[in-house]
PDB file of C-alpha atoms in Angstrom:
ATOM      1  CA  GLY A   1       4.606   2.042  17.132  1.00  0.00           C
ATOM      2  CA  ASN A   2       4.189   3.881  13.869  1.00  0.00           C
ATOM      3  CA  SER A   3       0.821   5.312  12.926  1.00  0.00           C
ATOM      4  CA  VAL A   4      -0.723   7.543  10.259  1.00  0.00           C
ATOM      5  CA  THR A   5      -3.826   9.680  10.655  1.00  0.00           C
ATOM      6  CA  GLN A   6      -5.695  10.964   7.624  1.00  0.00           C
ATOM      7  CA  MET A   7      -8.670  13.236   7.388  1.00  0.00           C
ATOM      8  CA  GLU A   8     -11.991  11.495   7.064  1.00  0.00           C
ATOM      9  CA  GLY A   9     -13.649  11.419   3.699  1.00  0.00           C
ATOM     10  CA  PRO A  10     -15.328  11.538   1.409  1.00  0.00           C
ATOM     11  CA  VAL A  11     -14.099  14.824   0.048  1.00  0.00           C
ATOM     12  CA  THR A  12     -16.323  16.188  -2.712  1.00  0.00           C
ATOM     13  CA  LEU A  13     -15.002  18.994  -4.898  1.00  0.00           C
ATOM     14  CA  SER A  14     -15.956  20.686  -8.123  1.00  0.00           C
ATOM     15  CA  GLU A  15     -13.545  20.439 -11.020  1.00  0.00           C
ATOM     16  CA  GLU A  16     -10.712  23.017 -10.823  1.00  0.00           C
ATOM     17  CA  ALA A  17     -11.100  23.421  -7.051  1.00  0.00           C
ATOM     18  CA  PHE A  18      -8.114  23.350  -4.697  1.00  0.00           C
ATOM     19  CA  LEU A  19      -7.465  20.104  -2.855  1.00  0.00           C
ATOM     20  CA  THR A  20      -5.926  19.488   0.553  1.00  0.00           C
ATOM     21  CA  ILE A  21      -5.906  16.100   2.245  1.00  0.00           C
ATOM     22  CA  ASN A  22      -4.378  16.215   5.701  1.00  0.00           C
ATOM     23  CA  CYS A  23      -1.983  13.550   6.934  1.00  0.00           C
ATOM     24  CA  THR A  24      -0.107  13.426  10.234  1.00  0.00           C
ATOM     25  CA  TYR A  25       2.116  10.668  11.508  1.00  0.00           C
ATOM     26  CA  THR A  26       3.738   9.219  14.594  1.00  0.00           C
ATOM     27  CA  ALA A  27       7.037   7.456  14.150  1.00  0.00           C
ATOM     28  CA  THR A  28      10.407   6.966  15.725  1.00  0.00           C
ATOM     29  CA  GLY A  29      13.420   8.133  13.793  1.00  0.00           C
ATOM     30  CA  TYR A  30      13.183   9.512  10.285  1.00  0.00           C
ATOM     31  CA  PRO A  31      10.793   7.523   8.120  1.00  0.00           C
ATOM     32  CA  SER A  32      10.126   8.102   4.457  1.00  0.00           C
ATOM     33  CA  LEU A  33       6.634   9.340   3.627  1.00  0.00           C
ATOM     34  CA  PHE A  34       4.456   8.413   0.675  1.00  0.00           C
ATOM     35  CA  TRP A  35       1.143   9.139  -0.945  1.00  0.00           C
ATOM     36  CA  TYR A  36      -0.508   6.310  -2.850  1.00  0.00           C
ATOM     37  CA  VAL A  37      -3.660   6.475  -4.975  1.00  0.00           C
ATOM     38  CA  GLN A  38      -6.139   3.674  -5.588  1.00  0.00           C
ATOM     39  CA  TYR A  39      -8.621   3.780  -8.451  1.00  0.00           C
ATOM     40  CA  PRO A  40     -11.722   1.557  -8.339  1.00  0.00           C
ATOM     41  CA  GLY A  41     -10.886  -2.102  -8.753  1.00  0.00           C
ATOM     42  CA  GLU A  42      -7.163  -1.440  -8.882  1.00  0.00           C
ATOM     43  CA  GLY A  43      -4.107  -1.796  -6.688  1.00  0.00           C
ATOM     44  CA  LEU A  44      -2.118   1.085  -5.239  1.00  0.00           C
ATOM     45  CA  GLN A  45      -0.099   3.472  -7.365  1.00  0.00           C
ATOM     46  CA  LEU A  46       2.710   5.518  -5.885  1.00  0.00           C
ATOM     47  CA  LEU A  47       1.825   9.179  -6.334  1.00  0.00           C
ATOM     48  CA  LEU A  48       4.782  10.878  -4.640  1.00  0.00           C
ATOM     49  CA  LYS A  49       7.318  10.450  -1.884  1.00  0.00           C
ATOM     50  CA  ALA A  50       9.636  12.385   0.415  1.00  0.00           C
ATOM     51  CA  THR A  51      12.572  10.830   2.202  1.00  0.00           C
ATOM     52  CA  LYS A  52      13.734  13.535   4.597  1.00  0.00           C
ATOM     53  CA  ALA A  53      12.536  16.630   6.429  1.00  0.00           C
ATOM     54  CA  ASP A  54      11.603  19.618   4.206  1.00  0.00           C
ATOM     55  CA  ASP A  55      11.617  17.446   1.084  1.00  0.00           C
ATOM     56  CA  LYS A  56       8.787  18.218  -1.302  1.00  0.00           C
ATOM     57  CA  GLY A  57       7.409  15.376  -3.366  1.00  0.00           C
ATOM     58  CA  SER A  58       5.497  16.225  -6.507  1.00  0.00           C
ATOM     59  CA  ASN A  59       3.841  14.414  -9.390  1.00  0.00           C
ATOM     60  CA  LYS A  60       0.971  15.107 -11.816  1.00  0.00           C
ATOM     61  CA  GLY A  61       0.236  18.442 -10.138  1.00  0.00           C
ATOM     62  CA  PHE A  62       0.090  16.933  -6.647  1.00  0.00           C
ATOM     63  CA  GLU A  63       2.526  18.107  -3.966  1.00  0.00           C
ATOM     64  CA  ALA A  64       3.324  17.248  -0.370  1.00  0.00           C
ATOM     65  CA  THR A  65       6.036  18.569   1.950  1.00  0.00           C
ATOM     66  CA  TYR A  66       7.645  16.516   4.726  1.00  0.00           C
ATOM     67  CA  ARG A  67       7.190  18.676   7.836  1.00  0.00           C
ATOM     68  CA  LYS A  68       9.044  17.140  10.748  1.00  0.00           C
ATOM     69  CA  GLU A  69       8.159  19.934  13.195  1.00  0.00           C
ATOM     70  CA  THR A  70       4.438  19.284  12.735  1.00  0.00           C
ATOM     71  CA  THR A  71       4.821  15.576  11.775  1.00  0.00           C
ATOM     72  CA  SER A  72       2.679  16.200   8.723  1.00  0.00           C
ATOM     73  CA  PHE A  73       2.660  15.357   5.026  1.00  0.00           C
ATOM     74  CA  HIS A  74      -0.426  17.049   3.609  1.00  0.00           C
ATOM     75  CA  LEU A  75      -1.373  16.387  -0.010  1.00  0.00           C
ATOM     76  CA  GLU A  76      -2.300  19.387  -2.194  1.00  0.00           C
ATOM     77  CA  LYS A  77      -3.325  20.047  -5.757  1.00  0.00           C
ATOM     78  CA  GLY A  78      -4.149  23.427  -7.189  1.00  0.00           C
ATOM     79  CA  SER A  79      -6.843  22.367  -9.633  1.00  0.00           C
ATOM     80  CA  VAL A  80      -8.469  18.936  -9.467  1.00  0.00           C
ATOM     81  CA  GLN A  81      -9.973  17.073 -12.405  1.00  0.00           C
ATOM     82  CA  VAL A  82     -12.727  14.487 -12.579  1.00  0.00           C
ATOM     83  CA  SER A  83     -10.045  11.916 -13.363  1.00  0.00           C
ATOM     84  CA  ASP A  84      -8.506  12.530  -9.899  1.00  0.00           C
ATOM     85  CA  SER A  85     -11.479  10.822  -8.261  1.00  0.00           C
ATOM     86  CA  ALA A  86      -9.975   7.966  -6.260  1.00  0.00           C
ATOM     87  CA  VAL A  87      -8.941   6.954  -2.758  1.00  0.00           C
ATOM     88  CA  TYR A  88      -5.711   8.488  -1.469  1.00  0.00           C
ATOM     89  CA  PHE A  89      -3.530   6.814   1.158  1.00  0.00           C
ATOM     90  CA  CYS A  90      -0.778   8.396   3.186  1.00  0.00           C
ATOM     91  CA  ALA A  91       1.922   5.953   4.300  1.00  0.00           C
ATOM     92  CA  LEU A  92       5.254   5.820   6.069  1.00  0.00           C
ATOM     93  CA  SER A  93       8.067   3.342   6.026  1.00  0.00           C
ATOM     94  CA  GLY A  94       9.767   1.936   9.072  1.00  0.00           C
ATOM     95  CA  LEU A  95      13.371   2.136  10.105  1.00  0.00           C
ATOM     96  CA  THR A  96      16.046  -0.089   8.676  1.00  0.00           C
ATOM     97  CA  GLY A  97      14.993  -3.657   9.286  1.00  0.00           C
ATOM     98  CA  THR A  98      11.343  -2.811   9.008  1.00  0.00           C
ATOM     99  CA  ALA A  99      11.579  -0.424   6.116  1.00  0.00           C
ATOM    100  CA  SER A 100       9.606  -2.681   3.838  1.00  0.00           C
ATOM    101  CA  LYS A 101       6.664  -2.576   6.218  1.00  0.00           C
ATOM    102  CA  LEU A 102       4.520   0.359   5.184  1.00  0.00           C
ATOM    103  CA  THR A 103       2.047   1.778   7.673  1.00  0.00           C
ATOM    104  CA  PHE A 104      -0.993   3.245   5.957  1.00  0.00           C
ATOM    105  CA  GLY A 105      -3.638   5.725   6.915  1.00  0.00           C
ATOM    106  CA  THR A 106      -7.273   4.781   6.507  1.00  0.00           C
ATOM    107  CA  GLY A 107      -7.548   6.444   3.108  1.00  0.00           C
ATOM    108  CA  THR A 108      -9.485   9.490   1.947  1.00  0.00           C
ATOM    109  CA  ARG A 109     -11.989   9.140  -0.868  1.00  0.00           C
ATOM    110  CA  LEU A 110     -12.002  12.082  -3.280  1.00  0.00           C
ATOM    111  CA  GLN A 111     -14.905  12.680  -5.622  1.00  0.00           C
ATOM    112  CA  VAL A 112     -14.601  15.424  -8.215  1.00  0.00           C
ATOM    113  CA  THR A 113     -17.713  16.585 -10.039  1.00  0.00           C
ATOM    114  CA  LEU A 114     -18.209  18.730 -13.130  1.00  0.00           C
TER     115      LEU A 114
ATOM    116  CA  LYS B   1       9.321  -2.750 -17.926  1.00  0.00           C
ATOM    117  CA  ALA B   2       6.571  -5.048 -16.673  1.00  0.00           C
ATOM    118  CA  GLY B   3       4.935  -4.145 -13.387  1.00  0.00           C
ATOM    119  CA  VAL B   4       4.009  -6.350 -10.467  1.00  0.00           C
ATOM    120  CA  THR B   5       1.770  -9.190 -11.590  1.00  0.00           C
ATOM    121  CA  GLN B   6      -0.630 -10.950  -9.264  1.00  0.00           C
ATOM    122  CA  THR B   7      -2.605 -14.045 -10.145  1.00  0.00           C
ATOM    123  CA  PRO B   8      -5.378 -14.833 -10.075  1.00  0.00           C
ATOM    124  CA  ARG B   9      -7.298 -11.546  -9.990  1.00  0.00           C
ATOM    125  CA  TYR B  10     -10.388 -13.082  -8.415  1.00  0.00           C
ATOM    126  CA  LEU B  11     -11.004 -16.163  -6.314  1.00  0.00           C
ATOM    127  CA  ILE B  12     -14.031 -17.643  -4.610  1.00  0.00           C
ATOM    128  CA  LYS B  13     -13.369 -20.282  -1.961  1.00  0.00           C
ATOM    129  CA  THR B  14     -15.374 -22.107   0.650  1.00  0.00           C
ATOM    130  CA  ARG B  15     -14.763 -21.924   4.384  1.00  0.00           C
ATOM    131  CA  GLY B  16     -12.198 -24.459   5.507  1.00  0.00           C
ATOM    132  CA  GLN B  17     -10.429 -24.629   2.160  1.00  0.00           C
ATOM    133  CA  GLN B  18      -6.951 -23.332   1.508  1.00  0.00           C
ATOM    134  CA  VAL B  19      -5.761 -20.932  -1.162  1.00  0.00           C
ATOM    135  CA  THR B  20      -2.493 -19.931  -2.792  1.00  0.00           C
ATOM    136  CA  LEU B  21      -1.908 -16.529  -4.344  1.00  0.00           C
ATOM    137  CA  SER B  22       0.986 -15.669  -6.606  1.00  0.00           C
ATOM    138  CA  CYS B  23       3.046 -12.523  -7.121  1.00  0.00           C
ATOM    139  CA  SER B  24       5.705 -11.821  -9.746  1.00  0.00           C
ATOM    140  CA  PRO B  25       7.736  -8.743  -8.820  1.00  0.00           C
ATOM    141  CA  ILE B  26       9.309  -6.205 -11.129  1.00  0.00           C
ATOM    142  CA  SER B  27      12.446  -7.587 -12.723  1.00  0.00           C
ATOM    143  CA  GLY B  28      15.447  -6.952 -10.489  1.00  0.00           C
ATOM    144  CA  HIS B  29      13.392  -6.401  -7.358  1.00  0.00           C
ATOM    145  CA  ARG B  30      14.322  -8.703  -4.512  1.00  0.00           C
ATOM    146  CA  SER B  31      11.872  -7.640  -1.813  1.00  0.00           C
ATOM    147  CA  VAL B  32       8.228  -8.730  -1.918  1.00  0.00           C
ATOM    148  CA  SER B  33       5.675  -7.685   0.687  1.00  0.00           C
ATOM    149  CA  TRP B  34       2.066  -8.749   1.118  1.00  0.00           C
ATOM    150  CA  TYR B  35      -0.819  -6.690   2.455  1.00  0.00           C
ATOM    151  CA  GLN B  36      -4.446  -7.409   3.254  1.00  0.00           C
ATOM    152  CA  GLN B  37      -7.008  -4.723   2.495  1.00  0.00           C
ATOM    153  CA  THR B  38     -10.487  -4.832   4.024  1.00  0.00           C
ATOM    154  CA  PRO B  39     -13.122  -2.118   4.509  1.00  0.00           C
ATOM    155  CA  GLY B  40     -12.982  -2.540   8.285  1.00  0.00           C
ATOM    156  CA  GLN B  41      -9.250  -2.865   8.954  1.00  0.00           C
ATOM    157  CA  GLY B  42      -7.817  -0.995   5.999  1.00  0.00           C
ATOM    158  CA  LEU B  43      -4.381  -1.969   4.707  1.00  0.00           C
ATOM    159  CA  GLN B  44      -2.474  -4.315   6.974  1.00  0.00           C
ATOM    160  CA  PHE B  45       1.005  -5.706   6.492  1.00  0.00           C
ATOM    161  CA  LEU B  46       1.223  -9.492   6.329  1.00  0.00           C
ATOM    162  CA  PHE B  47       4.895 -10.283   5.709  1.00  0.00           C
ATOM    163  CA  GLU B  48       7.924  -9.484   3.603  1.00  0.00           C
ATOM    164  CA  TYR B  49      10.340 -11.769   1.825  1.00  0.00           C
ATOM    165  CA  PHE B  50      13.837 -10.870   0.714  1.00  0.00           C
ATOM    166  CA  SER B  51      16.227 -13.290  -0.948  1.00  0.00           C
ATOM    167  CA  GLU B  52      13.942 -16.241  -0.191  1.00  0.00           C
ATOM    168  CA  THR B  53      13.822 -15.435   3.538  1.00  0.00           C
ATOM    169  CA  GLN B  54      10.971 -13.978   5.555  1.00  0.00           C
ATOM    170  CA  ARG B  55      12.406 -10.744   6.897  1.00  0.00           C
ATOM    171  CA  ASN B  56       9.381  -9.113   8.523  1.00  0.00           C
ATOM    172  CA  LYS B  57       6.036 -10.352   9.732  1.00  0.00           C
ATOM    173  CA  GLY B  58       2.808  -8.633  10.709  1.00  0.00           C
ATOM    174  CA  ASN B  59       0.247  -9.678  13.289  1.00  0.00           C
ATOM    175  CA  PHE B  60      -1.619 -12.397  11.473  1.00  0.00           C
ATOM    176  CA  PRO B  61      -2.297 -15.972  12.603  1.00  0.00           C
ATOM    177  CA  GLY B  62      -0.155 -18.851  11.452  1.00  0.00           C
ATOM    178  CA  ARG B  63      -2.793 -19.801   8.860  1.00  0.00           C
ATOM    179  CA  PHE B  64      -1.202 -17.106   6.721  1.00  0.00           C
ATOM    180  CA  SER B  65       2.143 -18.134   5.300  1.00  0.00           C
ATOM    181  CA  GLY B  66       4.307 -17.362   2.351  1.00  0.00           C
ATOM    182  CA  ARG B  67       7.458 -18.157   0.508  1.00  0.00           C
ATOM    183  CA  GLN B  68       9.768 -16.706  -2.081  1.00  0.00           C
ATOM    184  CA  PHE B  69      11.560 -18.479  -4.872  1.00  0.00           C
ATOM    185  CA  SER B  70      15.045 -17.918  -6.238  1.00  0.00           C
ATOM    186  CA  ASN B  71      13.623 -15.770  -9.071  1.00  0.00           C
ATOM    187  CA  SER B  72      11.994 -13.529  -6.414  1.00  0.00           C
ATOM    188  CA  ARG B  73       8.478 -14.663  -7.276  1.00  0.00           C
ATOM    189  CA  SER B  74       6.415 -15.086  -4.149  1.00  0.00           C
ATOM    190  CA  GLU B  75       3.377 -17.016  -3.059  1.00  0.00           C
ATOM    191  CA  MET B  76       1.172 -16.629  -0.049  1.00  0.00           C
ATOM    192  CA  ASN B  77      -1.013 -19.358   1.327  1.00  0.00           C
ATOM    193  CA  VAL B  78      -4.014 -19.166   3.591  1.00  0.00           C
ATOM    194  CA  SER B  79      -5.180 -22.410   5.161  1.00  0.00           C
ATOM    195  CA  THR B  80      -8.509 -23.219   6.792  1.00  0.00           C
ATOM    196  CA  LEU B  81     -10.194 -20.203   5.282  1.00  0.00           C
ATOM    197  CA  GLU B  82     -12.599 -18.144   7.371  1.00  0.00           C
ATOM    198  CA  LEU B  83     -15.268 -15.710   6.196  1.00  0.00           C
ATOM    199  CA  GLY B  84     -13.187 -12.879   7.625  1.00  0.00           C
ATOM    200  CA  ASP B  85     -10.354 -13.692   5.229  1.00  0.00           C
ATOM    201  CA  SER B  86     -12.384 -12.176   2.406  1.00  0.00           C
ATOM    202  CA  ALA B  87     -10.256  -9.255   1.265  1.00  0.00           C
ATOM    203  CA  LEU B  88      -8.134  -7.735  -1.450  1.00  0.00           C
ATOM    204  CA  TYR B  89      -4.612  -9.129  -1.124  1.00  0.00           C
ATOM    205  CA  LEU B  90      -1.932  -6.836  -2.473  1.00  0.00           C
ATOM    206  CA  CYS B  91       1.638  -7.638  -3.277  1.00  0.00           C
ATOM    207  CA  ALA B  92       4.346  -4.980  -3.439  1.00  0.00           C
ATOM    208  CA  SER B  93       7.868  -5.248  -4.746  1.00  0.00           C
ATOM    209  CA  SER B  94      10.881  -3.050  -4.191  1.00  0.00           C
ATOM    210  CA  LEU B  95      14.577  -3.226  -4.977  1.00  0.00           C
ATOM    211  CA  ASP B  96      15.653  -4.098  -1.461  1.00  0.00           C
ATOM    212  CA  GLY B  97      12.897  -2.983   0.911  1.00  0.00           C
ATOM    213  CA  GLY B  98      15.070  -0.178   2.243  1.00  0.00           C
ATOM    214  CA  THR B  99      13.685   2.973   3.829  1.00  0.00           C
ATOM    215  CA  ARG B 100      14.367   5.131   0.795  1.00  0.00           C
ATOM    216  CA  THR B 101      13.181   2.703  -1.859  1.00  0.00           C
ATOM    217  CA  GLU B 102       9.758   2.773  -3.418  1.00  0.00           C
ATOM    218  CA  ALA B 103       7.265  -0.058  -3.224  1.00  0.00           C
ATOM    219  CA  PHE B 104       5.284  -0.838  -6.358  1.00  0.00           C
ATOM    220  CA  PHE B 105       1.983  -2.633  -5.990  1.00  0.00           C
ATOM    221  CA  GLY B 106       0.182  -5.147  -8.136  1.00  0.00           C
ATOM    222  CA  GLN B 107      -3.515  -4.961  -8.929  1.00  0.00           C
ATOM    223  CA  GLY B 108      -4.324  -7.419  -6.192  1.00  0.00           C
ATOM    224  CA  THR B 109      -6.191 -10.668  -5.813  1.00  0.00           C
ATOM    225  CA  ARG B 110      -9.734 -10.348  -4.552  1.00  0.00           C
ATOM    226  CA  LEU B 111     -10.541 -13.349  -2.389  1.00  0.00           C
ATOM    227  CA  THR B 112     -14.123 -14.093  -1.438  1.00  0.00           C
ATOM    228  CA  VAL B 113     -14.765 -16.791   1.149  1.00  0.00           C
ATOM    229  CA  VAL B 114     -18.304 -18.194   1.210  1.00  0.00           C
TER     230      VAL B 114
END
């Protein structure tokens, strides 16, 4: 079945540092890939997505590229801010018929300090 | 455009009771999915409804059920509550649940079973 593996957290960075959160996946076919962010006490917010190989999703300075050859979708940001502190989830969608069923990684907590 | 609305935000129930949670999707969205989030198991897919029909189901016992109304609003019910049902329950809506469509999440209902 489908699965997503994320790097263990927490990740602690100083403000303006470079961020990478690794995500690899196992899936049949060609799923869509997503990054969601969860702030304390809140639901999930879609951060970015990519729907096919070599697509780059980007939003609010965050980027991730769909790498089919390495089955990866690593999240990057050039300069993090304190307000980026949250839990980040990598997810993939299933094939037609199960597309609405997202498979999530375990989440990576990011803490950014001044 | 209003987002996904879940009610109530917080619930405290006693073991053995039943509970009903409500989700109003984004206007025009016809697919509603439910997820359970716990510290130990992470985010797990419960089920998805599309056009009033359950289209996909996760690996949860029959105590967990749901339904969808003609206006796409959805409810999930948990009967004979157990302590382990304590979790954040998230609802997500999308246009049609297709592979390329985005899922938008509500803020969740935090259920505590005592």
